[in-house]
Tab-separated table of C-alpha atoms and ligand atoms in Angstrom:
chain	number	residue	atom	x	y	z
S	1	MET	CA	21.877	4.087	-16.621
S	2	LEU	CA	24.920	5.292	-18.574
S	3	PRO	CA	26.277	3.037	-21.357
S	4	GLN	CA	28.454	0.435	-19.685
S	5	ARG	CA	31.999	-0.301	-20.754
S	6	THR	CA	32.686	-3.888	-21.835
S	7	ILE	CA	35.200	-5.897	-19.832
S	8	THR	CA	36.724	-9.312	-20.491
S	9	ILE	CA	36.625	-12.198	-18.009
S	10	GLU	CA	40.445	-12.244	-18.091
S	11	GLU	CA	40.577	-8.626	-16.972
S	12	VAL	CA	38.159	-9.257	-14.080
S	13	LYS	CA	40.337	-12.134	-12.835
S	14	LYS	CA	43.171	-9.699	-12.107
S	15	HIS	CA	41.081	-7.858	-9.491
S	16	ASN	CA	40.823	-10.484	-6.775
S	17	LYS	CA	42.370	-9.104	-3.616
S	18	VAL	CA	41.824	-6.749	-0.688
S	19	GLY	CA	41.558	-3.175	-1.994
S	20	ASP	CA	41.124	-4.334	-5.581
S	21	LEU	CA	38.067	-6.562	-5.878
S	22	TRP	CA	35.779	-7.151	-8.870
S	23	ILE	CA	33.128	-9.829	-9.284
S	24	ILE	CA	30.662	-10.784	-12.015
S	25	ILE	CA	26.944	-11.239	-11.348
S	26	ASP	CA	24.728	-12.045	-14.329
S	27	CYS	CA	27.301	-10.638	-16.787
S	28	LYS	CA	27.575	-7.359	-14.824
S	29	VAL	CA	30.943	-6.443	-13.339
S	30	PHE	CA	30.897	-4.907	-9.856
S	31	ASP	CA	33.820	-3.130	-8.236
S	32	LEU	CA	33.540	-4.095	-4.556
S	33	SER	CA	36.972	-2.790	-3.504
S	34	LYS	CA	35.573	-0.139	-1.142
S	35	PHE	CA	32.248	-1.845	-0.422
S	36	ALA	CA	33.771	-5.121	0.853
S	37	ASP	CA	34.278	-3.811	4.397
S	38	LEU	CA	30.700	-2.492	4.450
S	39	HIS	CA	29.130	-5.669	3.043
S	40	PRO	CA	26.347	-6.861	5.421
S	41	GLY	CA	27.478	-10.454	4.856
S	42	GLY	CA	31.050	-9.529	5.848
S	43	PRO	CA	34.166	-9.027	3.646
S	44	ASN	CA	35.610	-12.538	3.903
S	45	VAL	CA	32.947	-14.236	1.773
S	46	LEU	CA	33.778	-11.842	-1.046
S	47	TYR	CA	37.489	-12.736	-1.078
S	48	ALA	CA	36.780	-16.471	-1.201
S	49	GLU	CA	38.106	-18.561	-4.056
S	50	GLY	CA	35.489	-18.768	-6.802
S	51	VAL	CA	34.099	-15.343	-5.831
S	52	ALA	CA	36.893	-12.741	-5.947
S	53	GLY	CA	37.577	-11.842	-9.578
S	54	ARG	CA	35.115	-14.525	-10.703
S	55	GLU	CA	31.666	-15.219	-12.035
S	56	ALA	CA	29.613	-15.453	-8.787
S	57	THR	CA	26.042	-15.386	-10.136
S	58	ASP	CA	24.773	-18.612	-8.562
S	59	THR	CA	26.461	-17.873	-5.235
S	60	PHE	CA	24.964	-14.386	-5.177
S	61	PHE	CA	21.410	-15.460	-6.038
S	62	GLY	CA	21.562	-18.246	-3.453
S	63	LEU	CA	21.927	-15.550	-0.784
S	64	HIS	CA	20.281	-12.365	-2.065
S	65	ARG	CA	17.137	-11.219	-3.771
S	66	HIS	CA	17.570	-9.587	-7.163
S	67	GLU	CA	16.223	-6.326	-5.714
S	68	VAL	CA	19.509	-5.888	-3.805
S	69	LEU	CA	21.256	-5.071	-7.079
S	70	LEU	CA	18.590	-2.526	-8.004
S	71	ARG	CA	19.045	-0.396	-4.877
S	72	PRO	CA	20.818	2.809	-6.011
S	73	GLN	CA	23.666	2.467	-3.501
S	74	TYR	CA	24.535	-0.993	-4.901
S	75	ALA	CA	23.594	-0.407	-8.548
S	76	ARG	CA	26.291	2.258	-8.701
S	77	LEU	CA	28.956	-0.352	-7.873
S	78	GLN	CA	28.530	-1.742	-11.385
S	79	ILE	CA	31.416	-0.675	-13.620
S	80	GLY	CA	30.737	-2.608	-16.812
S	81	ILE	CA	29.415	-5.731	-18.514
S	82	ILE	CA	31.175	-8.812	-19.783
S	83	GLU	CA	32.038	-8.628	-23.443
S	84	GLY	CA	29.544	-10.433	-25.699
S	85	GLU	CA	27.099	-11.341	-22.912
S	86	ALA	CA	23.622	-10.067	-21.944
S	87	GLU	CA	21.832	-10.124	-18.573
S	88	THR	CA	19.391	-12.972	-18.028
S	89	VAL	CA	17.570	-11.684	-14.919
S	90	LYS	CA	15.450	-8.813	-16.206
S	91	VAL	CA	13.536	-6.154	-14.293
S	92	PRO	CA	9.835	-6.418	-15.220
S	93	ALA	CA	8.568	-3.480	-17.308
S	94	PRO	CA	6.376	-1.011	-15.356
S	95	GLY	CA	2.751	-2.154	-15.477
S	96	SER	CA	3.593	-5.720	-16.472
S	97	LEU	CA	2.084	-8.758	-14.783
S	98	SER	CA	4.139	-11.138	-12.690
S	99	LYS	CA	4.888	-14.533	-14.183
S	100	VAL	CA	5.206	-16.148	-10.746
S	101	PRO	CA	2.266	-18.521	-10.091
S	102	TYR	CA	-0.414	-17.050	-7.786
S	103	ALA	CA	1.335	-13.673	-7.691
S	104	GLU	CA	-1.653	-12.331	-9.616
S	105	PRO	CA	-5.359	-13.052	-9.076
S	106	SER	CA	-6.763	-15.662	-11.454
S	107	TRP	CA	-8.610	-13.056	-13.562
S	108	LEU	CA	-5.211	-11.662	-14.557
S	109	SER	CA	-3.631	-15.070	-15.130
S	110	GLU	CA	-3.408	-16.618	-18.553
S	111	GLY	CA	-5.974	-19.312	-19.341
S	112	TYR	CA	-8.498	-18.268	-16.669
S	113	PHE	CA	-11.956	-16.807	-17.210
S	114	THR	CA	-13.896	-14.383	-15.025
S	115	PRO	CA	-17.573	-13.519	-14.645
S	116	TYR	CA	-16.768	-10.186	-12.983
S	117	TYR	CA	-14.097	-8.248	-14.820
S	118	SER	CA	-14.508	-6.578	-18.233
S	119	ASN	CA	-11.890	-5.498	-20.706
S	120	ASN	CA	-12.148	-2.011	-19.227
S	121	HIS	CA	-11.111	-3.386	-15.823
S	122	ARG	CA	-8.035	-4.897	-17.467
S	123	VAL	CA	-7.060	-1.638	-19.163
S	124	PHE	CA	-7.633	0.201	-15.883
S	125	GLN	CA	-5.537	-2.301	-13.895
S	126	LYS	CA	-2.635	-1.919	-16.296
S	127	ALA	CA	-2.747	1.877	-16.181
S	128	ILE	CA	-2.977	1.933	-12.378
S	129	ARG	CA	-0.083	-0.476	-11.903
S	130	LYS	CA	2.111	1.530	-14.263
S	131	PHE	CA	1.222	4.782	-12.511
S	132	PHE	CA	1.887	3.335	-9.069
S	133	GLN	CA	5.176	1.730	-10.096
S	134	GLU	CA	6.514	4.791	-11.859
S	135	ILE	CA	5.193	7.662	-9.727
S	136	VAL	CA	4.199	6.367	-6.305
S	137	ARG	CA	6.487	3.401	-5.567
S	138	PRO	CA	9.779	5.371	-5.434
S	139	GLU	CA	8.092	7.834	-3.052
S	140	ALA	CA	6.676	4.933	-1.004
S	141	ILE	CA	10.119	3.412	-0.498
S	142	ARG	CA	11.643	6.793	0.387
S	143	CYS	CA	8.922	7.750	2.871
S	144	GLU	CA	8.734	4.302	4.452
S	145	GLU	CA	12.411	4.657	5.345
S	146	ASN	CA	12.643	8.318	6.326
S	147	GLY	CA	9.221	8.448	8.033
S	148	LYS	CA	8.220	11.665	6.252
S	149	ARG	CA	4.700	12.131	4.947
S	150	ILE	CA	3.820	11.777	1.268
S	151	SER	CA	5.025	14.842	-0.678
S	152	GLN	CA	2.620	17.391	-2.110
S	153	GLU	CA	4.193	16.749	-5.517
S	154	VAL	CA	3.072	13.101	-5.517
S	155	VAL	CA	-0.328	14.025	-4.036
S	156	ASP	CA	-0.785	16.472	-6.928
S	157	LYS	CA	0.104	13.798	-9.463
S	158	MET	CA	-2.377	11.422	-7.810
S	159	SER	CA	-5.127	14.012	-7.932
S	160	ASP	CA	-4.359	14.799	-11.596
S	161	VAL	CA	-5.589	11.282	-12.419
S	162	GLU	CA	-8.219	11.385	-9.629
S	163	ILE	CA	-6.771	8.616	-7.458
S	164	ILE	CA	-8.119	10.239	-4.281
S	165	ALA	CA	-11.639	10.552	-5.694
S	166	MET	CA	-11.590	6.978	-7.024
S	167	ARG	CA	-10.504	5.634	-3.636
S	168	LEU	CA	-13.854	6.830	-2.322
S	169	GLY	CA	-15.584	4.404	-4.691
S	170	PRO	CA	-18.273	4.821	-7.325
S	171	GLY	CA	-20.785	7.660	-6.963
S	172	LYS	CA	-21.781	11.163	-7.890
S	173	HIS	CA	-18.502	12.658	-6.640
S	174	LEU	CA	-16.834	11.232	-9.772
S	175	LYS	CA	-19.128	13.114	-12.155
S	176	GLY	CA	-17.215	15.354	-14.564
S	177	ARG	CA	-13.825	13.997	-13.538
S	178	THR	CA	-11.294	12.474	-15.944
S	179	LEU	CA	-10.400	9.203	-14.299
S	180	MET	CA	-6.955	7.809	-14.966
S	181	GLY	CA	-6.538	9.990	-18.052
S	182	GLY	CA	-9.955	8.896	-19.377
S	183	THR	CA	-9.319	5.155	-19.053
S	184	VAL	CA	-12.714	4.699	-17.395
S	185	LYS	CA	-15.842	6.871	-17.622
S	186	PRO	CA	-17.128	8.167	-14.253
S	187	GLU	CA	-20.530	6.503	-14.740
S	188	GLU	CA	-18.851	3.166	-15.526
S	189	PHE	CA	-16.513	3.196	-12.542
S	190	ASP	CA	-17.687	0.401	-10.230
S	191	TYR	CA	-16.582	-1.414	-7.100
S	192	PHE	CA	-14.334	-3.722	-9.139
S	193	HIS	CA	-12.395	-0.684	-10.358
S	194	GLU	CA	-12.064	0.402	-6.760
S	195	LEU	CA	-11.024	-3.100	-5.715
S	196	ILE	CA	-8.288	-3.028	-8.371
S	197	LEU	CA	-7.084	0.297	-6.980
S	198	ASN	CA	-6.942	-1.097	-3.434
S	199	THR	CA	-5.127	-4.294	-4.372
S	200	GLU	CA	-2.629	-2.446	-6.571
S	201	LEU	CA	-1.704	0.201	-4.003
S	202	SER	CA	-0.699	-2.400	-1.462
S	203	ARG	CA	1.766	-4.119	-3.789
S	204	PHE	CA	4.682	-1.872	-2.773
S	205	GLY	CA	5.290	-3.750	0.461
S	206	THR	CA	5.268	-0.429	2.331
S	207	ARG	CA	2.521	-0.826	4.910
S	208	GLY	CA	2.915	2.531	6.650
S	209	PHE	CA	2.995	4.445	3.377
S	210	VAL	CA	-0.207	2.794	2.156
S	211	ASP	CA	-1.977	4.324	5.156
S	212	GLY	CA	-0.043	7.537	4.686
S	213	MET	CA	-1.352	7.708	1.116
S	214	LEU	CA	-4.290	9.754	2.448
S	215	ASN	CA	-6.236	6.859	3.947
S	216	GLY	CA	-7.612	9.393	6.409
S	217	ALA	CA	-9.673	10.896	3.581
S	218	VAL	CA	-10.969	7.496	2.492
S	219	ILE	CA	-12.427	6.859	5.942
S	220	GLY	CA	-13.045	10.453	7.045
S	221	LEU	CA	-14.837	11.918	4.033
S	222	PRO	CA	-17.919	9.624	3.656
S	223	PRO	CA	-19.541	10.945	6.869
S	224	ILE	CA	-19.231	14.468	5.422
S	225	TRP	CA	-20.947	13.754	2.130
S	226	ASN	CA	-23.482	11.403	3.634
S	227	TYR	CA	-24.363	13.525	6.666
S	228	GLY	CA	-22.800	17.004	6.303
S	229	SER	CA	-24.725	20.143	5.329
S	230	PRO	CA	-24.639	21.175	1.628
S	231	GLU	CA	-22.458	24.171	2.572
S	232	LEU	CA	-19.971	21.974	4.389
S	233	GLN	CA	-19.853	19.522	1.494
S	234	ALA	CA	-19.330	22.295	-1.042
S	235	THR	CA	-16.225	23.466	0.819
S	236	ILE	CA	-14.612	20.328	2.160
S	237	VAL	CA	-15.207	17.688	-0.529
S	238	PRO	CA	-13.422	19.518	-3.408
S	239	GLU	CA	-10.520	20.519	-1.157
S	240	VAL	CA	-9.950	16.959	0.016
S	241	LEU	CA	-10.482	15.193	-3.319
S	242	SER	CA	-8.024	17.546	-5.000
S	243	GLY	CA	-5.394	16.839	-2.340
S	244	ARG	CA	-5.223	20.490	-1.270
S	245	LYS	CA	-6.434	19.700	2.266
S	246	TYR	CA	-6.006	16.568	4.387
S	247	LEU	CA	-8.576	14.824	6.497
S	248	ALA	CA	-8.411	12.293	9.323
S	249	LEU	CA	-11.049	10.179	11.036
S	250	ALA	CA	-10.746	10.811	14.777
S	251	ILE	CA	-12.732	8.182	16.659
S	252	THR	CA	-10.339	6.025	18.708
S	253	GLU	CA	-9.239	7.088	22.177
S	254	ALA	CA	-6.935	5.665	24.776
S	255	PHE	CA	-10.124	4.880	26.715
S	256	ALA	CA	-12.185	3.487	23.852
S	257	GLY	CA	-10.876	1.704	20.756
S	258	SER	CA	-13.299	-0.794	19.311
S	259	ASP	CA	-15.740	0.170	22.058
S	260	VAL	CA	-16.921	3.266	20.186
S	261	SER	CA	-19.779	3.917	22.579
S	262	GLY	CA	-17.254	4.467	25.396
S	263	LEU	CA	-15.759	7.677	23.881
S	264	GLN	CA	-14.873	10.394	26.391
S	265	THR	CA	-14.186	13.407	24.161
S	266	THR	CA	-17.031	15.784	24.957
S	267	ALA	CA	-18.825	18.435	22.922
S	268	VAL	CA	-20.948	20.947	24.824
S	269	LYS	CA	-23.199	23.493	23.094
S	270	ASP	CA	-22.429	27.193	23.605
S	271	GLY	CA	-24.756	29.236	21.385
S	272	ASP	CA	-23.852	28.570	17.738
S	273	HIS	CA	-20.776	26.587	18.680
S	274	TRP	CA	-19.687	23.295	20.147
S	275	ILE	CA	-16.919	23.397	22.733
S	276	VAL	CA	-14.903	20.215	22.203
S	277	THR	CA	-12.510	18.829	24.819
S	278	GLY	CA	-10.697	15.493	24.848
S	279	THR	CA	-8.023	13.364	23.234
S	280	LYS	CA	-7.836	10.906	20.350
S	281	LYS	CA	-5.233	8.203	19.838
S	282	TRP	CA	-3.852	6.271	16.822
S	283	ILE	CA	-5.308	8.785	14.359
S	284	THR	CA	-4.008	7.889	10.892
S	285	ASN	CA	-2.768	10.963	8.935
S	286	GLY	CA	-3.449	12.992	12.090
S	287	THR	CA	-0.016	14.653	12.215
S	288	PHE	CA	-0.699	16.471	8.943
S	289	ALA	CA	-4.517	16.567	8.775
S	290	ASP	CA	-6.305	19.895	8.281
S	291	TYR	CA	-9.682	18.467	9.352
S	292	PHE	CA	-10.795	15.791	11.806
S	293	THR	CA	-14.072	13.887	11.473
S	294	THR	CA	-14.478	13.473	15.200
S	295	GLY	CA	-16.639	11.237	17.389
S	296	CYS	CA	-17.809	13.189	20.477
S	297	LYS	CA	-19.916	12.482	23.542
S	298	THR	CA	-22.858	14.911	23.700
S	299	GLU	CA	-25.720	15.327	26.142
S	300	ASN	CA	-27.898	12.698	24.523
S	301	GLY	CA	-25.421	10.200	23.074
S	302	LEU	CA	-22.678	10.399	20.455
S	303	THR	CA	-22.367	13.057	17.783
S	304	VAL	CA	-19.903	13.306	14.893
S	305	ILE	CA	-18.439	16.774	14.355
S	306	LEU	CA	-15.997	18.057	11.761
S	307	ILE	CA	-13.183	19.948	13.484
S	308	GLU	CA	-10.738	22.144	11.606
S	309	ARG	CA	-7.142	22.393	12.799
S	310	GLY	CA	-6.827	25.703	14.648
S	311	GLU	CA	-6.725	27.133	18.126
S	312	GLY	CA	-6.914	24.394	20.767
S	313	VAL	CA	-6.117	21.540	18.343
S	314	SER	CA	-2.704	19.946	18.679
S	315	THR	CA	-1.212	16.743	17.264
S	316	THR	CA	1.879	14.776	18.175
S	317	PRO	CA	3.273	11.728	16.362
S	318	ILE	CA	2.854	8.320	17.995
S	319	LYS	CA	5.616	5.769	17.521
S	320	THR	CA	4.050	2.705	15.929
S	321	ALA	CA	5.184	-0.699	14.686
S	322	TYR	CA	5.130	0.640	11.133
S	323	SER	CA	6.620	3.729	9.508
S	324	SER	CA	5.674	7.179	10.778
S	325	THR	CA	4.967	8.140	7.151
S	326	ALA	CA	1.373	7.124	8.047
S	327	GLY	CA	1.234	10.228	10.243
S	328	THR	CA	-0.278	8.345	13.195
S	329	ALA	CA	-1.107	10.953	15.841
S	330	TYR	CA	-2.201	11.664	19.348
S	331	VAL	CA	-4.710	14.491	18.977
S	332	THR	CA	-5.676	16.897	21.735
S	333	PHE	CA	-8.781	19.118	21.602
S	334	ASP	CA	-8.563	21.785	24.284
S	335	ASN	CA	-11.786	23.820	24.466
S	336	VAL	CA	-11.993	23.996	20.690
S	337	ARG	CA	-14.832	26.169	19.352
S	338	VAL	CA	-16.517	24.529	16.382
S	339	PRO	CA	-19.536	25.947	14.497
S	340	VAL	CA	-22.693	23.901	15.073
S	341	GLY	CA	-23.010	23.770	11.270
S	342	ASN	CA	-20.091	21.284	11.315
S	343	THR	CA	-22.295	18.618	12.901
S	344	LEU	CA	-22.480	15.497	10.742
S	345	GLY	CA	-25.928	13.916	10.999
S	346	LYS	CA	-28.346	14.377	13.860
S	347	VAL	CA	-27.150	15.252	17.345
S	348	GLY	CA	-27.055	12.013	19.342
S	349	ASN	CA	-27.037	9.853	16.199
S	350	GLY	CA	-23.246	9.620	15.945
S	351	LEU	CA	-23.056	5.881	16.422
S	352	SER	CA	-25.024	5.291	13.198
S	353	VAL	CA	-22.762	7.749	11.356
S	354	ILE	CA	-19.641	5.983	12.607
S	355	LEU	CA	-20.917	2.465	12.007
S	356	SER	CA	-22.214	3.227	8.493
S	357	ASN	CA	-18.675	4.200	7.602
S	358	PHE	CA	-17.117	0.954	8.761
S	359	ASN	CA	-18.571	-1.279	5.998
S	360	HIS	CA	-16.763	0.391	3.164
S	361	GLU	CA	-13.608	0.601	5.259
S	362	ARG	CA	-13.634	-3.114	6.116
S	363	TRP	CA	-14.123	-4.033	2.475
S	364	MET	CA	-11.336	-1.616	1.431
S	365	VAL	CA	-8.940	-3.054	4.016
S	366	THR	CA	-9.640	-6.574	2.768
S	367	GLY	CA	-8.743	-5.549	-0.797
S	368	CYS	CA	-5.493	-3.957	0.381
S	369	SER	CA	-4.671	-7.069	2.375
S	370	VAL	CA	-5.280	-9.367	-0.580
S	371	GLY	CA	-2.962	-7.222	-2.737
S	372	ALA	CA	-0.226	-7.399	-0.116
S	373	GLN	CA	-0.698	-11.138	0.315
S	374	ARG	CA	-0.155	-11.703	-3.413
S	375	VAL	CA	3.238	-10.038	-3.090
S	376	ILE	CA	4.116	-12.198	-0.092
S	377	VAL	CA	3.224	-15.332	-2.051
S	378	GLU	CA	5.292	-14.062	-4.986
S	379	GLU	CA	8.338	-13.320	-2.839
S	380	CYS	CA	8.113	-16.648	-0.996
S	381	LEU	CA	7.779	-18.634	-4.207
S	382	LYS	CA	10.669	-16.802	-5.837
S	383	TRP	CA	12.917	-17.263	-2.833
S	384	ALA	CA	11.953	-20.889	-2.232
S	385	ASN	CA	12.927	-21.642	-5.841
S	386	GLN	CA	16.114	-19.609	-5.740
S	387	ARG	CA	17.560	-20.548	-2.367
S	388	ILE	CA	19.643	-23.720	-2.419
S	389	VAL	CA	19.927	-25.733	0.811
S	390	PHE	CA	21.033	-29.352	1.266
S	391	GLY	CA	22.066	-29.152	-2.403
S	392	LYS	CA	18.587	-28.373	-3.771
S	393	PRO	CA	16.068	-25.531	-3.905
S	394	LEU	CA	13.913	-24.958	-0.826
S	395	THR	CA	10.856	-25.964	-2.868
S	396	SER	CA	12.217	-29.533	-2.911
S	397	GLN	CA	11.403	-29.802	0.794
S	398	ALA	CA	7.901	-31.153	1.448
S	399	VAL	CA	7.465	-28.966	4.539
S	400	ILE	CA	8.103	-25.804	2.488
S	401	ARG	CA	5.731	-26.928	-0.279
S	402	ASN	CA	3.094	-27.576	2.378
S	403	LYS	CA	3.489	-24.065	3.797
S	404	LEU	CA	3.293	-22.505	0.343
S	405	GLY	CA	0.203	-24.584	-0.459
S	406	LYS	CA	-1.545	-23.394	2.716
S	407	MET	CA	-0.757	-19.745	1.967
S	408	ILE	CA	-2.045	-20.035	-1.571
S	409	THR	CA	-5.241	-21.801	-0.483
S	410	ARG	CA	-6.041	-19.026	1.972
S	411	ILE	CA	-5.442	-16.165	-0.402
S	412	GLU	CA	-7.422	-17.789	-3.222
S	413	ALA	CA	-10.356	-18.366	-0.849
S	414	CYS	CA	-10.210	-14.777	0.379
S	415	GLN	CA	-9.977	-13.336	-3.137
S	416	ASN	CA	-12.943	-15.352	-4.366
S	417	TRP	CA	-15.075	-14.388	-1.392
S	418	LEU	CA	-14.069	-10.752	-1.793
S	419	GLU	CA	-15.079	-10.781	-5.453
S	420	THR	CA	-18.463	-12.309	-4.616
S	421	VAL	CA	-19.115	-9.550	-2.060
S	422	THR	CA	-17.900	-6.887	-4.516
S	423	HIS	CA	-20.330	-8.227	-7.118
S	424	GLN	CA	-23.162	-7.874	-4.571
S	425	MET	CA	-22.040	-4.310	-3.792
S	426	ASN	CA	-22.245	-3.448	-7.484
S	427	ASN	CA	-25.750	-4.786	-7.636
S	428	VAL	CA	-27.431	-3.406	-4.532
S	429	ARG	CA	-30.032	-0.793	-5.413
S	430	SER	CA	-27.856	2.299	-5.277
S	431	VAL	CA	-24.117	2.761	-5.071
S	432	SER	CA	-24.145	5.156	-2.118
S	433	ARG	CA	-22.063	4.289	0.895
S	434	VAL	CA	-25.144	3.811	3.045
S	435	SER	CA	-26.668	1.243	0.706
S	436	ILE	CA	-23.822	-1.224	1.143
S	437	SER	CA	-24.852	-1.434	4.797
S	438	SER	CA	-27.227	-4.173	3.662
S	439	LEU	CA	-24.105	-6.262	3.077
S	440	ILE	CA	-22.773	-5.804	6.569
S	441	SER	CA	-22.896	-9.490	7.451
S	442	PRO	CA	-20.825	-10.831	4.516
S	443	ILE	CA	-18.405	-7.879	4.720
S	444	LEU	CA	-17.919	-8.444	8.441
S	445	SER	CA	-17.336	-12.173	7.987
S	446	LEU	CA	-14.951	-11.557	5.117
S	447	ASN	CA	-12.936	-9.013	7.065
S	448	GLY	CA	-12.958	-11.122	10.212
S	449	ASN	CA	-11.664	-14.138	8.324
S	450	LEU	CA	-8.991	-12.192	6.536
S	451	PRO	CA	-6.262	-14.788	6.239
S	452	ASN	CA	-2.916	-13.874	7.633
S	453	THR	CA	-0.770	-15.329	4.866
S	454	CYS	CA	2.439	-15.110	6.839
S	455	ASP	CA	1.044	-17.107	9.727
S	456	HIS	CA	1.864	-20.623	8.561
S	457	ASN	CA	0.729	-22.310	11.730
S	458	ARG	CA	-2.921	-21.424	11.660
G	501	LIG	C1	27.253	-6.562	-5.724
G	501	LIG	C2	27.554	-7.463	-4.819
G	501	LIG	C3	26.864	-7.620	-3.507
G	501	LIG	C4	26.036	-6.781	-2.846
G	501	LIG	C5	25.562	-5.396	-3.277
G	501	LIG	C6	25.634	-7.437	-1.627
G	501	LIG	C7	24.779	-6.902	-0.689
G	501	LIG	C8	24.304	-7.573	0.402
G	501	LIG	C9	23.255	-7.119	1.251
G	501	LIG	C10	22.485	-5.811	1.096
G	501	LIG	C11	23.068	-8.058	2.198
G	501	LIG	C12	22.014	-8.007	3.344
G	501	LIG	C13	20.899	-8.991	3.065
G	501	LIG	C14	20.024	-8.604	1.911
G	501	LIG	O1	19.572	-7.445	1.828
G	501	LIG	O2	19.732	-9.497	1.076
G	501	LIG	C15	24.010	-9.100	1.963
G	501	LIG	C16	24.114	-10.230	2.738
G	501	LIG	C17	24.990	-11.255	2.463
G	501	LIG	N1	25.807	-11.379	1.367
G	501	LIG	FE1	26.049	-10.009	-0.075
G	501	LIG	N2	26.242	-8.653	-1.557
G	501	LIG	C18	26.987	-8.811	-2.699
G	501	LIG	C19	27.730	-9.893	-3.062
G	501	LIG	C20	27.857	-11.036	-2.314
G	501	LIG	C21	28.561	-12.219	-2.725
G	501	LIG	C22	29.256	-12.412	-4.044
G	501	LIG	C23	28.450	-13.121	-1.695
G	501	LIG	C24	28.979	-14.517	-1.585
G	501	LIG	C25	30.077	-14.936	-1.582
G	501	LIG	C26	27.692	-12.496	-0.642
G	501	LIG	C27	27.376	-13.064	0.558
G	501	LIG	C28	26.499	-12.567	1.467
G	501	LIG	C29	26.121	-13.222	2.689
G	501	LIG	C30	26.653	-14.547	3.189
G	501	LIG	C31	25.176	-12.399	3.291
G	501	LIG	C32	24.472	-12.666	4.611
G	501	LIG	C33	23.189	-13.402	4.265
G	501	LIG	C34	22.327	-13.725	5.438
G	501	LIG	O3	22.448	-13.091	6.500
G	501	LIG	O4	21.506	-14.624	5.273
G	501	LIG	N3	27.331	-11.233	-1.059
G	501	LIG	N4	24.737	-8.792	0.865
C-alpha cells in the first residue's frame, strides 16, 4: 500500500454529508462519498450522527468482519490515517498461527505436548501455510468467485515445491524430489506431513477450489501406480506430478453413485483395444482433465481403464452447489478406442482397484474437513466476541457458549481420532497405498463420523 497521508480528526469532521462523506475506522480514514449509495447496508446508516465524519470503529466492528476492509474494492476507499495514531487490528503475518482458541490443533497451541509431531513437522507446517497464504489463497478466492479452473501459473508454482507429489502421500514417488524447498527429506516425509498438507489447504474457506486444486490426481493416480503397467506409469506419473497433465477419477454415474458395482459404462474388447461407451457424472476436475481413470463394466465384472481425452471423449460442466472452479463434469465416452495396455489391474478385478483407492481418499477428506472446521470455529469465536447484542457480546449468551462448546468438542474428538489413525498408517508394514487397507475399519468409522461442525443441532 502507498504511504498514507495523515489527517486530523477536525478535518474528518467537515466531511459529514451526502456527496462528501469520510469516516474513521481503527485510525484509518475512508472516503465513502461515492460508495455510500452502493453500501450493502444502505446509505442512511453511514450518514447517521456519530458515524458521518466521525470515529466509527466500534459501530463498524459490531456489524462487519475485519476482512471486509481488506477486500481490494474497499481497501482502496482508504485515503489516509489519523495523525499520531496506529492501527490496533492487525492482519496476521503470512504463515503465522492464529491466537484464537481452538483455531489451531493442540499440537500447534502453546503449552501443549504431542506424541506424534516432530520439530520437522512444525517447520513444514509453517512453510506450507506461508506458501498457501501467499501463492494459492489469492488464486483460490479469485477462482471460487469467477468459477475458472486453477491457472497453470499457480500449478507450476505448486509443482516447483512438489505439492502435487506430496498430496499423494509418502512413498517411492517422492524419491529424488526437493520437497518444499528441502524442508523435509523424501524418505522422512510421512503421513503426518501429508495430514498437515490436507488440513492447511482447506483453510482458505473455498470448498470448490480445494477440489479444483487437482484433487482428481490425488484420487485418480494411485490406481495407475499400483496397478498400471511399467510403461504406463513411466509416461503418466511424471506428467501428472509435474502438473503438465491433469487426471480425473471417473467412477460415478447417474445410474450408480455409491453402488459402484452397478456401473453401466461398458468396455468391449476389439483386438488390442477396448471400445468404451457410457457416461460418467460428478467427475471432479473432469472439465479440464487429460486422462480419466475409468470404472467400466466388462464381460466378467468390472475393470478399471485409463482413458485419454481424444476422439469420442467429451465433457460438459455440471452446475453444483459449490464453485465450478472444481471442474465438475458430465463425461461422455462414445465408442472410444483405448489400448488394452491401459488396463489397470486384472480384467474383472476392477472393484478391488476402486475400493483400494477409497481408504486413502477417505482419510484425506477427513483431514481437509478438520482443517476447514478449525476455520469455522475461529470465525464463530471471533464473531461471537465481536458482535454486540442486548448490550453485550454474543459470547455472554449461554445458548451461544453451548453451541460453541459442542462444536469444539466435536472437532477435538475428530482431530484426536484422526491422529491416532495417522499414527497407525505410519506404522503399518509398508507405506504403499495398498497396505493402509488393513486400516479400513478405523478409517471408515472416522470418515463416517466426521462431525459437521456447522450443524449445531446434532
Ligand atoms: C469502509 C466502510 C464500510 C464498508 C467497506 C462496508 C461494507 C459493507 C459490506 C461489504 C457489507 C455486507 C456484509 C459484509 O460483507 O459484512 C456491509 C453491511 C452492512 N454495513 Fe457496512 N461498510 C462500511 C461501513 C459501515 C458503517 C460505518 C456502518 C454503520 C453505521 C455500516 C453498517 C452496515 C450494516 C447495517 C450492514 C448490514 C449488516 C447485515 O446485513 O447484517 N457499514 N457493509
